[in-house]
Amino acid sequence: MPHIVRDIGWGIIDIVEHESRVFFQQRWKYSWQIEAPLLAWTQDEKQAFHAEVDRQIWRSWSNRVKLSVTGTSSFARRFSGRRLPMNLDVRWVRSDEQWNVTAWKSGVFQRGSIDWGTKSVTLFTSDMTERGACTSATPAVCTTGFRTVPHEFGHAVGNTSALGRGDEYNSGSPHLADTASILNIGTELRRRHFRTILEEMNRMIPNTTFAVQQIG
């Protein structure tokens, strides 16, 4: 069955023609760290940690966006007028990684982060639960129910300050007022959050343009 696949270094784009969908996946290799006096990670704990990471990303990002296709290629003509769903997730690997992930077992609250330049992720066990978050506006706007993992994954798919598309809760962001956004202090996706992936997709098939048709 036909797949159109491109490895973009920080992820894999797989346009699955026979299923009329797009699949985006990142390969994550973990380094398991602990803060004293906590005990070393067990295999069950490692598996549970990754399963929760993957579940939160899938729930927040997958099957939430549909893409349109335009252009003069045979692919574009075949899919014109149709909406292609996109799924996004991460895969735990032990080699051939695209991202190096440091997972910390911690007894106190700490928040994870993404480094786009080195393609590295830092996550803490405290990142697995919802928490409060605030903007840096004056006065600050705060919310509950913020989830770190889906937010940081949003940076890992190209919403990074290195590309001028970083955290939207910062006072200099043009999207500071959009506190419902997942790249701000909320949980909702926006068309702009797929810009970097779409830029890469639009290099895959000549005379073919993908765009976000629908969110939600």
Backbone as a chain_set.jsonl record, in Angstrom:
{"seq": "MPHIVRDIGWGIIDIVEHESRVFFQQRWKYSWQIEAPLLAWTQDEKQAFHAEVDRQIWRSWSNRVKLSVTGTSSFARRFSGRRLPMNLDVRWVRSDEQWNVTAWKSGVFQRGSIDWGTKSVTLFTSDMTERGACTSATPAVCTTGFRTVPHEFGHAVGNTSALGRGDEYNSGSPHLADTASILNIGTELRRRHFRTILEEMNRMIPNTTFAVQQIG", "coords": {"N": [[0.84, -1.188, 0.0], [0.495, 2.293, -0.695], [2.724, 4.617, 0.697], [3.81, 7.871, 1.389], [6.687, 9.06, 2.513], [8.681, 11.029, 4.683], [11.648, 11.73, 6.323], [12.341, 14.189, 8.512], [14.32, 14.783, 10.232], [13.703, 15.791, 12.847], [11.423, 14.415, 13.154], [9.078, 12.09, 11.641], [7.215, 12.203, 8.731], [4.423, 10.712, 7.46], [2.496, 10.179, 4.812], [-0.31, 8.55, 4.35], [-1.65, 7.12, 1.827], [-3.618, 5.16, 1.125], [-5.195, 5.053, 3.348], [-6.067, 7.565, 3.62], [-4.975, 9.574, 5.36], [-2.72, 11.366, 7.561], [0.29, 10.758, 9.242], [2.305, 11.634, 11.913], [5.313, 11.178, 13.575], [7.639, 11.067, 16.298], [10.849, 9.858, 17.267], [11.867, 8.941, 20.387], [14.474, 8.716, 22.653], [15.209, 7.611, 25.854], [16.845, 8.792, 28.808], [17.22, 7.731, 31.999], [16.862, 9.247, 35.025], [17.417, 10.003, 38.531], [16.489, 11.764, 41.501], [18.124, 12.011, 44.52], [16.662, 11.103, 47.676], [15.496, 9.082, 46.142], [14.522, 5.9, 44.751], [15.995, 3.897, 42.125], [14.676, 3.877, 38.764], [12.235, 1.459, 38.029], [11.563, -1.128, 35.59], [8.848, -1.327, 35.097], [7.996, 1.194, 35.985], [9.277, 2.848, 34.133], [8.002, 2.058, 31.756], [5.371, 2.799, 32.376], [5.656, 5.549, 32.639], [6.42, 6.402, 30.026], [4.144, 5.494, 28.648], [2.181, 7.164, 29.696], [3.115, 9.67, 28.856], [2.885, 9.329, 26.051], [0.131, 8.873, 25.877], [-0.961, 11.333, 26.76], [-0.013, 13.094, 24.794], [-1.158, 11.979, 22.469], [-3.898, 12.211, 23.076], [-4.192, 14.984, 23.202], [-3.274, 15.997, 20.746], [-3.774, 14.289, 18.52], [-6.035, 13.376, 15.878], [-7.352, 15.763, 15.981], [-7.084, 17.637, 14.065], [-7.737, 18.421, 10.666], [-6.669, 18.217, 7.314], [-6.557, 20.101, 4.287], [-6.12, 19.655, 0.735], [-4.59, 21.039, -2.033], [-3.732, 21.865, -5.443], [-1.966, 20.942, -8.495], [-1.052, 18.41, -8.913], [-1.323, 14.794, -9.405], [-1.912, 13.598, -6.99], [-2.991, 15.742, -5.512], [-5.265, 16.278, -7.043], [-6.662, 13.922, -6.65], [-7.282, 13.995, -3.944], [-8.608, 16.337, -3.617], [-10.97, 18.452, -2.111], [-11.381, 16.776, 0.009], [-10.905, 15.895, 3.47], [-8.093, 15.339, 5.322], [-7.293, 13.534, 8.128], [-4.941, 14.049, 10.816], [-2.617, 12.286, 12.731], [-0.581, 12.302, 15.649], [2.281, 11.273, 17.435], [4.652, 9.862, 19.845], [7.455, 7.678, 19.841], [9.06, 5.276, 21.765], [12.407, 4.582, 21.636], [15.525, 2.77, 21.5], [17.712, 3.245, 20.025], [18.828, 5.059, 17.084], [17.564, 7.492, 17.472], [15.591, 10.522, 17.319], [15.153, 12.479, 19.134], [16.574, 13.178, 22.292], [15.694, 12.285, 25.49], [15.571, 13.271, 28.751], [14.482, 11.826, 31.58], [13.333, 12.551, 34.699], [13.006, 11.224, 37.9], [11.419, 12.668, 40.436], [10.984, 14.196, 43.628], [9.872, 16.622, 44.146], [8.081, 19.465, 42.813], [8.91, 20.177, 39.511], [9.355, 21.651, 36.306], [9.23, 20.496, 32.958], [11.131, 20.873, 29.841], [12.049, 21.934, 26.487], [14.715, 21.733, 24.188], [15.311, 23.015, 21.237], [17.534, 23.332, 19.585], [19.405, 21.321, 20.291], [17.812, 19.169, 20.088], [16.572, 17.999, 22.379], [14.828, 16.837, 25.263], [13.551, 17.525, 28.47], [11.963, 16.002, 31.107], [9.903, 15.644, 34.026], [8.709, 13.581, 36.714], [6.709, 14.959, 37.988], [5.542, 16.312, 35.922], [3.5, 14.831, 34.927], [0.997, 15.311, 35.912], [-1.899, 17.485, 36.094], [-1.718, 21.058, 36.48], [-1.576, 24.42, 37.838], [-1.154, 27.423, 35.868], [0.327, 30.478, 34.694], [0.186, 33.515, 32.77], [2.672, 35.891, 31.626], [1.672, 38.387, 31.555], [0.617, 41.713, 32.55], [-1.969, 42.698, 34.44], [-1.208, 39.319, 35.534], [-2.668, 36.447, 33.984], [-4.232, 33.557, 35.077], [-4.663, 29.973, 35.158], [-6.156, 26.724, 35.688], [-5.541, 23.185, 35.213], [-3.54, 22.945, 33.318], [-1.312, 21.132, 31.226], [1.885, 19.908, 31.117], [3.279, 18.108, 29.37], [1.847, 17.815, 26.769], [2.066, 20.512, 26.043], [4.877, 20.927, 25.866], [5.457, 19.103, 23.866], [4.277, 20.464, 21.803], [6.183, 22.453, 21.361], [8.193, 20.793, 20.404], [7.285, 20.079, 17.905], [7.858, 22.189, 16.338], [7.027, 24.683, 17.225], [8.738, 26.875, 18.326], [10.971, 29.148, 19.962], [13.261, 29.463, 18.537], [12.471, 29.565, 15.936], [10.923, 31.75, 15.975], [8.471, 31.205, 17.063], [7.58, 30.685, 19.712], [6.855, 30.218, 23.248], [3.601, 31.189, 24.071], [2.635, 32.439, 26.274], [4.332, 34.366, 27.117], [5.146, 37.825, 27.643], [5.868, 39.205, 25.331], [4.673, 37.889, 23.245], [2.628, 37.699, 20.311], [0.33, 36.323, 20.694], [-0.472, 36.44, 23.273], [-2.894, 37.036, 24.543], [-4.466, 34.909, 23.948], [-5.311, 32.782, 25.884], [-6.388, 30.253, 25.976], [-4.989, 28.678, 24.292], [-2.848, 25.874, 23.594], [-0.141, 26.327, 23.495], [0.029, 28.468, 25.053], [-1.409, 28.969, 28.094], [-3.346, 27.116, 28.038], [-5.357, 24.477, 26.566], [-6.068, 24.136, 23.945], [-5.751, 23.564, 20.411], [-4.362, 25.412, 17.656], [-4.499, 26.678, 14.284], [-2.038, 27.79, 13.623], [-0.218, 26.305, 15.051], [0.566, 24.16, 13.567], [2.202, 25.01, 11.633], [5.024, 24.64, 11.113], [5.264, 21.875, 10.618], [3.602, 21.7, 8.349], [5.016, 23.274, 6.557], [7.134, 21.564, 6.023], [5.744, 19.336, 4.971], [4.786, 20.436, 2.635], [6.909, 20.338, 0.964], [7.082, 17.825, 0.03], [5.534, 16.65, -2.074], [5.522, 17.537, -5.35], [3.878, 20.444, -6.622], [1.758, 20.448, -4.833], [-0.183, 21.41, -2.109], [-0.618, 21.473, 1.316], [-2.882, 22.343, 3.921], [-4.26, 23.544, 7.0], [-7.5, 22.638, 7.448], [-9.501, 22.258, 9.298], [-9.946, 22.467, 12.82], [-10.469, 20.537, 15.674]], "CA": [[0.0, 0.0, 0.0], [1.382, 3.443, -0.87], [3.054, 5.594, 1.72], [4.772, 8.904, 1.017], [7.33, 9.229, 3.818], [9.849, 11.911, 4.725], [12.316, 11.933, 7.605], [12.752, 15.595, 8.545], [15.331, 14.926, 11.277], [13.056, 15.909, 14.165], [10.188, 13.648, 13.087], [8.764, 11.383, 10.402], [5.907, 12.467, 8.153], [3.964, 9.584, 6.653], [1.213, 10.417, 4.166], [-0.807, 7.196, 4.098], [-2.644, 7.369, 0.787], [-4.724, 4.207, 1.095], [-6.043, 5.298, 4.511], [-6.466, 8.981, 3.551], [-4.612, 10.236, 6.606], [-1.316, 11.736, 7.742], [0.809, 10.319, 10.53], [3.573, 12.261, 12.296], [5.874, 10.503, 14.748], [9.016, 11.343, 16.71], [11.523, 8.778, 17.989], [12.424, 9.458, 21.632], [15.339, 7.836, 23.44], [15.188, 8.093, 27.228], [17.877, 8.617, 29.834], [16.427, 7.672, 33.224], [17.619, 9.855, 36.109], [16.701, 10.108, 39.804], [16.963, 12.7, 42.51], [18.257, 11.347, 45.825], [17.004, 9.705, 47.957], [14.55, 8.203, 45.475], [15.073, 4.661, 44.213], [16.141, 3.846, 40.675], [13.495, 3.529, 37.986], [11.997, 0.072, 37.655], [11.092, -1.237, 34.21], [7.418, -1.002, 35.101], [7.864, 2.647, 36.099], [9.665, 3.417, 32.845], [6.933, 1.804, 30.796], [4.213, 3.601, 32.751], [5.982, 6.946, 32.352], [6.296, 6.638, 28.58], [2.748, 5.291, 28.25], [1.43, 8.37, 30.06], [3.569, 10.702, 27.92], [2.284, 9.058, 24.75], [-1.315, 9.036, 25.999], [-1.297, 12.749, 26.832], [0.235, 13.69, 23.477], [-2.167, 11.478, 21.539], [-5.197, 12.778, 23.427], [-4.217, 16.433, 22.973], [-2.866, 16.393, 19.403], [-4.205, 13.41, 17.427], [-7.433, 13.407, 15.442], [-7.908, 17.084, 16.295], [-6.878, 18.517, 12.912], [-7.925, 17.851, 9.339], [-5.935, 18.981, 6.323], [-7.023, 20.187, 2.906], [-5.082, 19.444, -0.275], [-4.81, 21.748, -3.288], [-2.605, 21.802, -6.369], [-2.186, 20.363, -9.825], [-0.519, 17.046, -8.979], [-2.346, 13.744, -9.394], [-2.291, 13.423, -5.58], [-3.89, 16.839, -5.132], [-6.549, 16.105, -7.723], [-7.355, 12.784, -6.051], [-7.756, 14.312, -2.599], [-9.262, 17.642, -3.607], [-12.283, 18.468, -1.478], [-11.436, 15.845, 1.136], [-10.194, 16.32, 4.669], [-7.202, 14.28, 5.793], [-6.956, 13.653, 9.55], [-3.535, 13.884, 11.182], [-2.29, 11.713, 14.034], [0.77, 12.633, 16.097], [2.674, 10.595, 18.662], [6.078, 9.63, 20.058], [7.814, 6.27, 19.957], [10.226, 5.022, 22.615], [13.424, 3.78, 20.953], [16.804, 2.629, 22.185], [18.739, 3.689, 19.077], [18.3, 5.784, 15.931], [16.63, 8.477, 18.025], [15.536, 11.896, 16.815], [15.179, 13.323, 20.326], [17.07, 12.593, 23.538], [14.769, 12.688, 26.548], [15.998, 13.0, 30.117], [13.318, 11.663, 32.454], [13.749, 12.656, 36.097], [12.128, 10.864, 39.006], [11.643, 13.784, 41.357], [10.043, 14.275, 44.739], [9.335, 17.977, 44.246], [7.613, 19.959, 41.522], [9.765, 20.838, 38.544], [8.68, 21.645, 35.009], [10.052, 20.087, 31.834], [11.487, 21.858, 28.83], [12.518, 21.471, 25.185], [15.796, 22.483, 23.552], [15.186, 22.736, 19.807], [18.853, 23.265, 18.964], [20.034, 20.024, 20.545], [16.745, 18.152, 19.981], [16.548, 17.325, 23.669], [13.652, 17.048, 26.09], [13.678, 17.21, 29.886], [10.66, 15.831, 31.74], [9.912, 15.218, 35.42], [7.507, 12.839, 37.091], [5.664, 15.931, 38.341], [4.909, 16.801, 34.702], [2.436, 13.931, 34.503], [-0.281, 15.729, 36.475], [-2.336, 18.84, 35.79], [-1.29, 22.071, 37.448], [-1.912, 25.781, 37.475], [-0.166, 28.145, 35.064], [0.015, 31.899, 34.553], [0.892, 34.278, 31.753], [3.534, 36.948, 32.167], [1.013, 39.668, 31.334], [0.378, 42.547, 33.726], [-1.801, 41.657, 35.458], [-1.123, 37.959, 35.031], [-3.869, 35.617, 33.866], [-3.884, 32.211, 35.533], [-5.647, 28.938, 34.892], [-5.851, 25.386, 36.187], [-5.691, 22.172, 34.176], [-2.439, 22.976, 32.358], [-0.513, 19.91, 31.145], [3.207, 20.231, 30.593], [3.747, 17.24, 28.285], [1.347, 18.264, 25.464], [2.623, 21.838, 25.755], [6.262, 20.793, 25.414], [5.408, 18.462, 22.551], [3.996, 21.531, 20.853], [7.472, 23.052, 20.989], [8.972, 19.806, 19.661], [6.814, 20.001, 16.525], [8.268, 23.372, 15.598], [6.598, 25.935, 17.833], [9.928, 27.15, 19.125], [11.491, 30.518, 19.848], [14.318, 29.457, 17.521], [11.813, 29.891, 14.669], [10.028, 32.871, 16.229], [7.142, 30.642, 17.336], [7.775, 30.085, 21.023], [5.798, 30.255, 24.256], [2.635, 32.25, 23.834], [2.284, 33.091, 27.536], [5.295, 35.427, 27.376], [4.574, 39.156, 27.416], [6.153, 39.672, 23.979], [4.013, 37.069, 22.23], [1.416, 38.282, 19.708], [-0.804, 35.487, 21.066], [-0.544, 36.463, 24.736], [-4.285, 37.087, 25.0], [-5.137, 33.639, 23.633], [-4.915, 31.924, 27.005], [-6.903, 28.899, 25.782], [-4.057, 27.972, 23.404], [-1.981, 24.888, 24.23], [1.195, 26.921, 23.604], [-0.101, 29.492, 26.083], [-1.649, 28.265, 29.357], [-4.568, 26.353, 27.844], [-5.33, 23.107, 26.037], [-6.63, 24.097, 22.599], [-4.865, 23.696, 19.251], [-4.65, 26.467, 16.692], [-3.914, 26.418, 12.965], [-0.638, 28.211, 13.597], [0.622, 25.317, 15.719], [0.976, 23.155, 12.585], [2.898, 25.721, 10.556], [6.326, 24.07, 10.787], [5.029, 20.579, 9.986], [3.057, 21.918, 7.013], [6.098, 23.747, 5.692], [7.867, 20.368, 5.59], [4.861, 18.542, 4.121], [4.62, 21.079, 1.333], [8.089, 20.035, 0.16], [7.098, 16.385, -0.216], [4.895, 16.289, -3.332], [5.505, 18.729, -6.206], [2.593, 21.033, -7.03], [0.761, 20.029, -3.855], [-0.149, 22.244, -0.911], [-1.449, 21.063, 2.451], [-3.234, 23.428, 4.83], [-5.228, 23.152, 8.025], [-8.88, 22.907, 7.067], [-10.4, 22.224, 10.461], [-9.433, 22.092, 14.14], [-11.53, 20.089, 16.541]], "C": [[0.885, 1.252, 0.0], [1.499, 4.318, 0.375], [4.006, 6.604, 1.093], [5.401, 9.37, 2.323], [8.521, 10.166, 3.684], [10.353, 12.008, 6.152], [12.859, 13.351, 7.604], [13.752, 15.859, 9.67], [14.735, 14.986, 12.662], [11.702, 15.2, 14.185], [10.068, 12.954, 11.741], [7.357, 11.773, 9.972], [5.567, 11.313, 7.223], [2.573, 9.917, 6.123], [0.715, 9.055, 3.693], [-1.966, 7.302, 3.111], [-3.85, 6.445, 0.902], [-5.654, 4.344, 2.297], [-6.51, 6.755, 4.581], [-6.191, 9.694, 4.862], [-3.127, 10.558, 6.599], [-0.891, 11.333, 9.139], [2.16, 10.982, 10.762], [4.059, 11.609, 13.579], [7.301, 10.966, 15.005], [9.562, 10.143, 17.469], [12.259, 9.375, 19.183], [13.252, 8.381, 22.319], [15.486, 8.423, 24.838], [16.512, 7.843, 27.949], [17.164, 8.77, 31.17], [17.268, 8.134, 34.408], [16.765, 9.931, 37.376], [17.316, 11.217, 40.641], [16.99, 11.971, 43.848], [17.226, 11.932, 46.798], [16.088, 8.706, 47.263], [15.258, 6.981, 44.882], [15.129, 4.71, 42.692], [14.824, 3.448, 40.008], [13.404, 2.013, 37.813], [11.521, 0.038, 36.199], [9.609, -0.904, 34.118], [7.195, 0.504, 35.176], [8.23, 3.331, 34.784], [8.553, 3.256, 31.815], [5.698, 2.645, 31.092], [4.441, 5.079, 32.423], [5.809, 7.23, 30.865], [4.852, 6.48, 28.12], [1.915, 6.526, 28.556], [1.821, 9.539, 29.162], [2.854, 10.543, 26.574], [0.775, 9.283, 24.784], [-1.7, 10.51, 25.999], [-1.094, 13.443, 25.484], [-0.841, 13.267, 22.489], [-3.521, 12.137, 21.81], [-5.289, 14.261, 23.074], [-4.019, 16.821, 21.508], [-3.471, 15.55, 18.278], [-5.701, 13.511, 17.168], [-8.126, 14.71, 15.819], [-7.838, 18.029, 15.094], [-7.145, 17.744, 11.635], [-7.322, 18.803, 8.311], [-6.658, 18.987, 4.988], [-5.835, 20.012, 1.97], [-5.488, 20.203, -1.533], [-3.575, 21.616, -4.161], [-2.978, 21.117, -7.66], [-1.636, 18.953, -9.955], [-1.654, 16.034, -9.006], [-2.814, 13.476, -7.969], [-3.294, 14.488, -5.18], [-5.248, 16.696, -5.795], [-7.353, 14.978, -7.077], [-7.972, 13.143, -4.706], [-8.417, 15.688, -2.507], [-10.661, 17.535, -3.015], [-12.424, 17.523, -0.31], [-10.619, 16.399, 2.303], [-9.392, 15.147, 5.21], [-6.905, 14.477, 7.268], [-5.463, 13.437, 9.772], [-3.433, 13.316, 12.586], [-0.839, 12.038, 14.366], [1.073, 11.852, 17.361], [4.189, 10.482, 18.752], [6.301, 8.134, 20.269], [9.083, 6.15, 20.79], [11.187, 4.102, 21.861], [14.685, 3.717, 21.805], [17.992, 2.968, 21.291], [18.041, 4.405, 17.935], [17.27, 6.827, 16.365], [16.692, 9.796, 17.253], [15.608, 12.907, 17.953], [15.752, 12.523, 21.49], [16.268, 13.174, 24.694], [15.348, 12.294, 27.898], [14.769, 12.996, 31.011], [13.79, 11.608, 33.899], [12.641, 12.15, 37.021], [12.416, 11.855, 40.124], [10.573, 13.798, 42.435], [9.431, 15.641, 44.916], [8.93, 18.448, 42.857], [8.744, 20.618, 40.747], [9.087, 20.711, 37.19], [9.664, 21.338, 33.9], [10.286, 21.201, 30.831], [11.964, 21.155, 27.56], [13.684, 22.35, 24.744], [15.799, 22.105, 22.077], [16.553, 22.542, 19.155], [19.514, 21.913, 19.11], [19.06, 18.86, 20.393], [16.711, 17.304, 21.248], [15.312, 17.762, 24.457], [14.033, 16.725, 27.529], [12.278, 17.148, 30.475], [10.847, 15.314, 33.159], [8.636, 14.428, 35.71], [6.376, 13.787, 37.473], [4.966, 16.495, 37.12], [3.706, 15.966, 34.284], [1.053, 14.37, 34.988], [-0.612, 17.164, 36.064], [-1.86, 19.802, 36.866], [-1.822, 23.428, 37.007], [-0.803, 26.414, 36.653], [-0.637, 29.572, 34.885], [0.773, 32.497, 33.377], [1.821, 35.284, 32.431], [2.964, 38.325, 31.863], [0.902, 40.438, 32.652], [-1.022, 43.153, 33.621], [-1.78, 40.271, 34.825], [-2.509, 37.319, 34.95], [-3.465, 34.196, 34.212], [-5.022, 31.243, 35.241], [-5.244, 27.672, 35.619], [-5.984, 24.405, 35.024], [-4.62, 22.18, 33.111], [-1.673, 21.655, 32.41], [0.795, 20.203, 30.426], [3.561, 19.415, 29.361], [3.172, 17.651, 26.926], [1.863, 19.642, 25.059], [4.04, 21.722, 25.202], [6.348, 20.062, 24.076], [5.103, 19.491, 21.471], [5.254, 22.27, 20.43], [8.265, 22.095, 20.101], [8.495, 19.622, 18.225], [6.991, 21.33, 15.801], [7.769, 24.692, 16.118], [7.653, 26.358, 18.849], [10.393, 28.582, 18.918], [12.603, 30.595, 18.816], [13.759, 29.801, 16.141], [10.85, 31.066, 14.824], [8.617, 32.446, 16.552], [7.143, 29.981, 18.709], [6.578, 30.195, 21.939], [4.893, 31.463, 24.055], [2.179, 32.933, 25.11], [3.258, 34.201, 27.886], [4.738, 36.786, 26.948], [4.826, 39.672, 26.002], [5.432, 38.912, 22.891], [2.808, 37.788, 21.635], [0.16, 37.504, 20.079], [-0.992, 35.428, 22.587], [-1.981, 36.399, 25.24], [-5.031, 35.778, 24.762], [-4.773, 32.607, 24.69], [-5.476, 30.508, 26.899], [-5.965, 28.046, 24.933], [-3.142, 27.031, 24.18], [-0.541, 25.376, 24.339], [1.198, 28.132, 24.512], [-0.316, 28.749, 27.406], [-2.903, 27.39, 29.274], [-4.338, 24.981, 27.249], [-5.734, 23.014, 24.573], [-5.562, 24.294, 21.522], [-5.331, 24.845, 18.37], [-3.992, 26.11, 15.347], [-2.426, 26.732, 12.944], [0.298, 27.17, 14.208], [1.121, 24.224, 14.774], [1.816, 23.77, 11.465], [4.202, 25.026, 10.16], [6.177, 22.71, 10.12], [4.527, 20.77, 8.559], [4.113, 22.455, 6.054], [6.913, 22.568, 5.163], [7.013, 19.496, 4.678], [4.77, 19.123, 2.714], [5.873, 21.002, 0.462], [8.09, 18.585, -0.344], [6.568, 15.99, -1.595], [4.839, 17.537, -4.208], [4.079, 19.146, -6.564], [1.449, 20.598, -6.12], [0.92, 20.861, -2.594], [-1.132, 21.705, 0.115], [-1.715, 22.286, 3.334], [-4.207, 22.884, 5.859], [-6.612, 23.595, 7.581], [-9.78, 23.056, 8.274], [-9.636, 21.826, 11.701], [-10.616, 21.669, 14.985], [-12.383, 18.998, 15.925]], "O": [[1.933, 1.254, 0.646], [0.509, 4.694, 1.001], [4.911, 6.228, 0.348], [4.736, 9.998, 3.148], [9.27, 10.11, 2.709], [9.601, 12.325, 7.073], [13.73, 13.688, 6.802], [14.006, 17.011, 10.024], [15.21, 14.302, 13.569], [10.925, 15.366, 15.125], [10.853, 13.198, 10.825], [6.415, 11.684, 10.759], [6.33, 10.984, 6.314], [1.598, 9.937, 6.874], [1.256, 8.48, 2.749], [-3.109, 7.541, 3.499], [-4.989, 6.9, 0.787], [-6.769, 3.822, 2.283], [-7.254, 7.133, 5.485], [-7.077, 10.346, 5.415], [-2.377, 10.085, 5.745], [-1.625, 11.541, 10.106], [3.052, 10.906, 9.917], [3.313, 11.498, 14.552], [8.069, 11.223, 14.077], [8.838, 9.489, 18.219], [13.155, 10.204, 19.023], [12.778, 7.267, 22.539], [15.844, 9.59, 24.993], [17.19, 6.84, 27.732], [16.573, 9.814, 31.447], [18.263, 7.499, 34.758], [15.536, 9.923, 37.303], [18.492, 11.554, 40.505], [15.99, 11.383, 44.259], [16.946, 13.13, 46.75], [15.92, 7.589, 47.751], [16.444, 7.033, 44.557], [14.399, 5.47, 42.055], [13.979, 2.779, 40.604], [14.397, 1.364, 37.485], [11.125, 1.065, 35.648], [9.17, -0.266, 33.161], [6.307, 1.034, 34.508], [7.569, 4.284, 34.37], [8.209, 4.196, 31.099], [5.05, 3.146, 30.174], [3.524, 5.772, 31.983], [5.131, 8.185, 30.486], [4.384, 7.254, 27.285], [1.041, 6.898, 27.773], [0.961, 10.317, 28.749], [2.295, 11.498, 26.035], [0.203, 9.819, 23.835], [-2.65, 10.904, 25.324], [-1.905, 14.277, 25.081], [-1.376, 14.097, 21.754], [-4.206, 12.568, 20.882], [-6.356, 14.739, 22.688], [-4.529, 17.851, 21.067], [-3.663, 16.062, 17.175], [-6.509, 13.699, 18.077], [-9.348, 14.751, 15.96], [-8.456, 19.093, 15.101], [-6.822, 16.56, 11.532], [-7.445, 20.023, 8.42], [-7.293, 18.004, 4.607], [-4.685, 20.199, 2.369], [-6.597, 20.031, -2.037], [-2.494, 21.292, -3.67], [-4.133, 20.761, -7.894], [-1.748, 18.354, -11.025], [-2.797, 16.356, -8.679], [-3.984, 13.161, -7.753], [-4.326, 14.185, -4.581], [-6.274, 16.965, -5.171], [-8.576, 15.065, -6.97], [-9.051, 12.661, -4.362], [-8.747, 16.142, -1.412], [-11.434, 16.646, -3.369], [-13.486, 17.47, 0.31], [-9.757, 17.26, 2.127], [-9.946, 14.092, 5.519], [-6.317, 15.494, 7.637], [-4.807, 12.729, 9.008], [-4.079, 13.801, 13.515], [0.023, 12.049, 13.488], [0.236, 11.767, 18.259], [4.916, 10.937, 17.869], [5.446, 7.429, 20.803], [10.066, 6.849, 20.539], [10.827, 2.983, 21.494], [14.875, 4.522, 22.717], [19.136, 2.978, 21.743], [16.816, 4.369, 17.824], [16.244, 7.017, 15.713], [17.699, 10.131, 16.628], [16.059, 14.038, 17.771], [15.454, 11.339, 21.651], [16.175, 14.391, 24.856], [15.587, 11.114, 28.156], [14.102, 14.016, 31.182], [14.557, 10.721, 34.276], [11.494, 12.588, 36.936], [13.511, 11.88, 40.685], [9.415, 13.458, 42.193], [8.549, 15.813, 45.758], [9.378, 17.902, 41.849], [9.441, 21.496, 41.256], [8.33, 19.769, 36.955], [10.785, 21.845, 33.889], [9.737, 22.297, 30.937], [12.243, 19.956, 27.557], [13.644, 23.57, 24.908], [16.234, 21.014, 21.708], [16.715, 21.691, 18.28], [20.117, 21.408, 18.164], [19.441, 17.7, 20.551], [16.806, 16.077, 21.205], [14.828, 18.887, 24.332], [14.756, 15.761, 27.781], [11.501, 18.096, 30.366], [11.826, 14.631, 33.458], [7.62, 14.592, 35.035], [5.205, 13.451, 37.298], [3.901, 17.099, 37.25], [2.969, 16.356, 33.378], [0.043, 13.848, 34.517], [0.274, 17.95, 35.731], [-1.629, 19.414, 38.011], [-2.434, 23.562, 35.947], [0.351, 25.994, 36.729], [-1.835, 29.854, 34.916], [1.864, 32.043, 33.032], [1.759, 35.496, 33.642], [3.686, 39.321, 31.906], [1.074, 39.87, 33.731], [-1.243, 44.037, 32.793], [-2.277, 40.077, 33.715], [-3.398, 37.619, 35.748], [-2.467, 33.688, 33.7], [-6.179, 31.637, 35.098], [-4.121, 27.56, 36.11], [-6.491, 24.769, 33.962], [-4.759, 21.497, 32.096], [-1.413, 21.12, 33.488], [0.812, 20.677, 29.29], [4.091, 19.964, 28.396], [3.949, 17.827, 25.988], [2.074, 19.909, 23.876], [4.37, 22.343, 24.192], [7.209, 20.367, 23.251], [5.613, 19.397, 20.354], [5.382, 22.671, 19.273], [8.931, 22.525, 19.159], [9.224, 19.064, 17.405], [6.356, 21.574, 14.775], [8.051, 25.732, 15.523], [7.477, 26.214, 20.058], [10.232, 29.153, 17.84], [12.868, 31.667, 18.272], [14.494, 30.275, 15.274], [10.058, 31.35, 13.925], [7.669, 33.206, 16.351], [6.74, 28.825, 18.838], [5.435, 30.257, 21.486], [5.352, 32.594, 23.894], [1.419, 33.9, 25.055], [3.038, 34.918, 28.863], [3.955, 36.876, 26.002], [4.062, 40.507, 25.517], [5.564, 39.255, 21.716], [2.045, 38.42, 22.365], [-0.952, 37.961, 19.816], [-1.591, 34.491, 23.115], [-2.251, 35.769, 26.262], [-6.109, 35.567, 25.317], [-4.019, 31.672, 24.423], [-5.07, 29.638, 27.669], [-6.127, 26.828, 24.862], [-2.711, 27.349, 25.289], [0.208, 24.891, 25.187], [2.239, 28.755, 24.724], [0.545, 27.96, 27.796], [-3.453, 26.976, 30.295], [-3.268, 24.393, 27.402], [-5.743, 21.919, 24.009], [-4.616, 25.064, 21.684], [-6.51, 25.2, 18.336], [-3.041, 25.33, 15.301], [-1.645, 26.018, 12.316], [1.491, 27.164, 13.905], [2.003, 23.447, 15.139], [2.101, 23.112, 10.464], [4.454, 24.844, 8.969], [6.886, 22.416, 9.157], [4.978, 20.073, 7.65], [4.103, 22.124, 4.869], [7.332, 22.564, 4.005], [7.526, 18.965, 3.693], [4.687, 18.389, 1.73], [5.897, 21.537, -0.646], [9.002, 18.175, -1.062], [7.111, 15.079, -2.219], [4.171, 18.506, -3.846], [3.201, 18.309, -6.778], [0.32, 20.403, -6.571], [2.025, 21.003, -2.07], [-2.312, 21.507, -0.172], [-0.856, 23.157, 3.47], [-4.891, 21.888, 5.621], [-6.859, 24.781, 7.367], [-10.703, 23.87, 8.282], [-8.776, 20.947, 11.65], [-11.643, 22.347, 15.017], [-13.327, 18.522, 16.556]]}, "num_chains": 1, "name": "protein.A"}
